[in-house]
Coordinates of C-alpha atoms in Angstrom, one line a residue:
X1 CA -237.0 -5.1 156.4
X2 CA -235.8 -6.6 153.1
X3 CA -235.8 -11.0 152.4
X4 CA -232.5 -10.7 153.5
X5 CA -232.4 -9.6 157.0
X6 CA -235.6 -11.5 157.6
X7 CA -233.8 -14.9 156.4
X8 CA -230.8 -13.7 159.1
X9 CA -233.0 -12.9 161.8
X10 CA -234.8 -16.6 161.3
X11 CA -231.3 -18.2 160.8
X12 CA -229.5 -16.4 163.7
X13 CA -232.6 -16.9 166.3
X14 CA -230.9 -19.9 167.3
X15 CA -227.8 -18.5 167.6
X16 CA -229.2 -15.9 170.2
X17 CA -231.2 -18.2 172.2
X18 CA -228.3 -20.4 172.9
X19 CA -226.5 -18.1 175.0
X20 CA -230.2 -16.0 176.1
X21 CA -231.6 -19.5 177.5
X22 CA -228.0 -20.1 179.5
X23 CA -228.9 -17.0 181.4
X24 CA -227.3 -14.1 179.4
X25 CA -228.8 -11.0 178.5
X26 CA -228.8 -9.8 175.0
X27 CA -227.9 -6.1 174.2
X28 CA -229.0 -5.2 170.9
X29 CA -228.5 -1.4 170.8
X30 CA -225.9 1.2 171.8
X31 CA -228.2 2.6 174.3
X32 CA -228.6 -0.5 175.9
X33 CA -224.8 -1.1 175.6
X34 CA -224.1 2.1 177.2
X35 CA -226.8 1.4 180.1
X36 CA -225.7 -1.6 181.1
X37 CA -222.3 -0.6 181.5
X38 CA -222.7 2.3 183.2
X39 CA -224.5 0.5 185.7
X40 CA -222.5 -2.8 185.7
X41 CA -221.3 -4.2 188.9
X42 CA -219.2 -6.5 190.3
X43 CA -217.6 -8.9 187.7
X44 CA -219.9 -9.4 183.8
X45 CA -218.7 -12.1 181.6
X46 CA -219.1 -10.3 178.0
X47 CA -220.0 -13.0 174.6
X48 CA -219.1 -11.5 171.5
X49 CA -221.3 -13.7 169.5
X50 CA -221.2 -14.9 166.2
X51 CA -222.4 -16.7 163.5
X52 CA -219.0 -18.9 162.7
X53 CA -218.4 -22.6 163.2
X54 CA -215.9 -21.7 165.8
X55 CA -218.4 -19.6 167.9
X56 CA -221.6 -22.5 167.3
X57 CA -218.7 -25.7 168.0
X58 CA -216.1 -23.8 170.6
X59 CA -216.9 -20.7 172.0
X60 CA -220.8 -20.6 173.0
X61 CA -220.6 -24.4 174.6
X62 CA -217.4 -23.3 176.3
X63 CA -218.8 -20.5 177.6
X64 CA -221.9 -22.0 179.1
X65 CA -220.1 -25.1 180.0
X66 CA -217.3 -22.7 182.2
X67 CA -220.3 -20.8 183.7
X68 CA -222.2 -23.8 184.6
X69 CA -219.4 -25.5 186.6
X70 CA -217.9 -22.5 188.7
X71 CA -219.3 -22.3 192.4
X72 CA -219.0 -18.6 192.6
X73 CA -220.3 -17.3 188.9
X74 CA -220.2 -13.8 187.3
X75 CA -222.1 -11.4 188.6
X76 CA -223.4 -10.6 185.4
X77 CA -223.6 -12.6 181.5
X78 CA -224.1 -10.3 178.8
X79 CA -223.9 -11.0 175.2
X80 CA -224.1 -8.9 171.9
X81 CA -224.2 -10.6 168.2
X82 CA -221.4 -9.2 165.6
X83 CA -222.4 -8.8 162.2
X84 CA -226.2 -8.8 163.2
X85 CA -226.4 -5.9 165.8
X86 CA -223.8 -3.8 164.4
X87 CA -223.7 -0.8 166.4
X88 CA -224.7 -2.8 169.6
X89 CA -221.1 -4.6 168.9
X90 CA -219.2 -1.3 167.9
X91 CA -220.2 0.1 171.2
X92 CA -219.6 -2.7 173.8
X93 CA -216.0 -2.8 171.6
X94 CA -215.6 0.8 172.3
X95 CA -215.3 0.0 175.9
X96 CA -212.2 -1.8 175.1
X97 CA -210.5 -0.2 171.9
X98 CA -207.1 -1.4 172.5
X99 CA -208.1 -5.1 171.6
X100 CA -208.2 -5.3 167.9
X101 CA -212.2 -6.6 167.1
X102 CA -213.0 -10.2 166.5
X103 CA -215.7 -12.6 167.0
X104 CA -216.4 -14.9 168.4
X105 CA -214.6 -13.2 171.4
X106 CA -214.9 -13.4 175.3
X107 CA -214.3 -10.4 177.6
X108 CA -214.4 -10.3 181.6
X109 CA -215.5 -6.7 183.1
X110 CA -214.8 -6.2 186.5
X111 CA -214.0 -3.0 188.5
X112 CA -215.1 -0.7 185.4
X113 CA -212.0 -2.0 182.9
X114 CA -211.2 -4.6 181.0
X115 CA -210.1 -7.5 183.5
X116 CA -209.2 -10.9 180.6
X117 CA -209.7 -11.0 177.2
X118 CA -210.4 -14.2 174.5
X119 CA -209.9 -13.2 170.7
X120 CA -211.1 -15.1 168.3
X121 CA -207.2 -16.3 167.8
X122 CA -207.3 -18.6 171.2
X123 CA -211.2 -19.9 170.7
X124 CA -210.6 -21.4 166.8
X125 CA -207.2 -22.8 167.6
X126 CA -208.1 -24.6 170.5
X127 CA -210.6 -27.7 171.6
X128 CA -214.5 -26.6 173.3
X129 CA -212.6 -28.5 176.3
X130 CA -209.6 -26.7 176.3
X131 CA -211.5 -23.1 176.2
X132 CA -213.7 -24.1 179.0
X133 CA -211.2 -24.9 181.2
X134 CA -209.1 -21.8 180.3
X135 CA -211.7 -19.4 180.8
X136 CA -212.9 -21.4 184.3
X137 CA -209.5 -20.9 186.0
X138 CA -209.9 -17.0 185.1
X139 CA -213.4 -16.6 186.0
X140 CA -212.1 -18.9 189.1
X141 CA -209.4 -16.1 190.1
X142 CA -211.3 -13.0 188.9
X143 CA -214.3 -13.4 190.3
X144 CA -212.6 -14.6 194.1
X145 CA -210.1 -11.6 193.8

């Protein structure tokens, strides 16, 4: 490992532990990727993380902030880091090609397809307050339906 990625990995670690202490699990290769979705049941709230103002200010407080207030919660919270575990994030995108890649990003998985989707778009144009609520009233109807 070169200066470089070491100085990522310190500077990232953070970053990670964020969503990793709110409860989500971190996929950081394909094959991981792959596993968990091949098993994945019932309804898995997906964080494409990043290291961005918008995903550090909006989209990883929104995210815990929706999960932590909903009575019935995702089955599952799984996370993967663009830009630091590349082909971890190519994969979990493969899943749902026909939504252009950005990050930070939010996807719901229910049912074995792509139930809601957050691009990057809707998280840096809007308030942490305005996210959270958005993606609580989708979790709210997804996860009841």
């Amino acid at each position: 490992m070169n200066a470089y990625d070491e100085y990522m990995k310190q500077v990232v670690k953070p970053m990670r532990s964020e969503l990793t202490d709110a409860g989500f699990k971190e996929l950081v290769t394909p094959e991981e990727v792959q596993n968990y979705m091949a098993d994945a049941e019932g309804v898995s709230l997906i964080m494409i993380n990043s290291v961005c103002g918008c995903a550090a200010g909006l989209a990883r407080p929104a995210v815990i902030a929706a999960v932590n207030e909903l009575d019935k919660k995702p089955n599952n919270l799984v996370t993967v880091f663009a830009g630091q575990d590349q082909e971890a994030t190519a994969t979990m995108r493969g899943y749902f090609e026909e939504i252009p890649p950005s990050s930070p990003s939010i996807a719901i998985w229910k049912d074995n397809e792509l139930a809601y989707f957050i691009p990057r778009e809707q998280i840096e144009s809007n308030s942490m307050e305005t996210i959270k609520d958005h993606l609580s009233g989708v979790l709210s109807q997804i996860v009841s339906s």
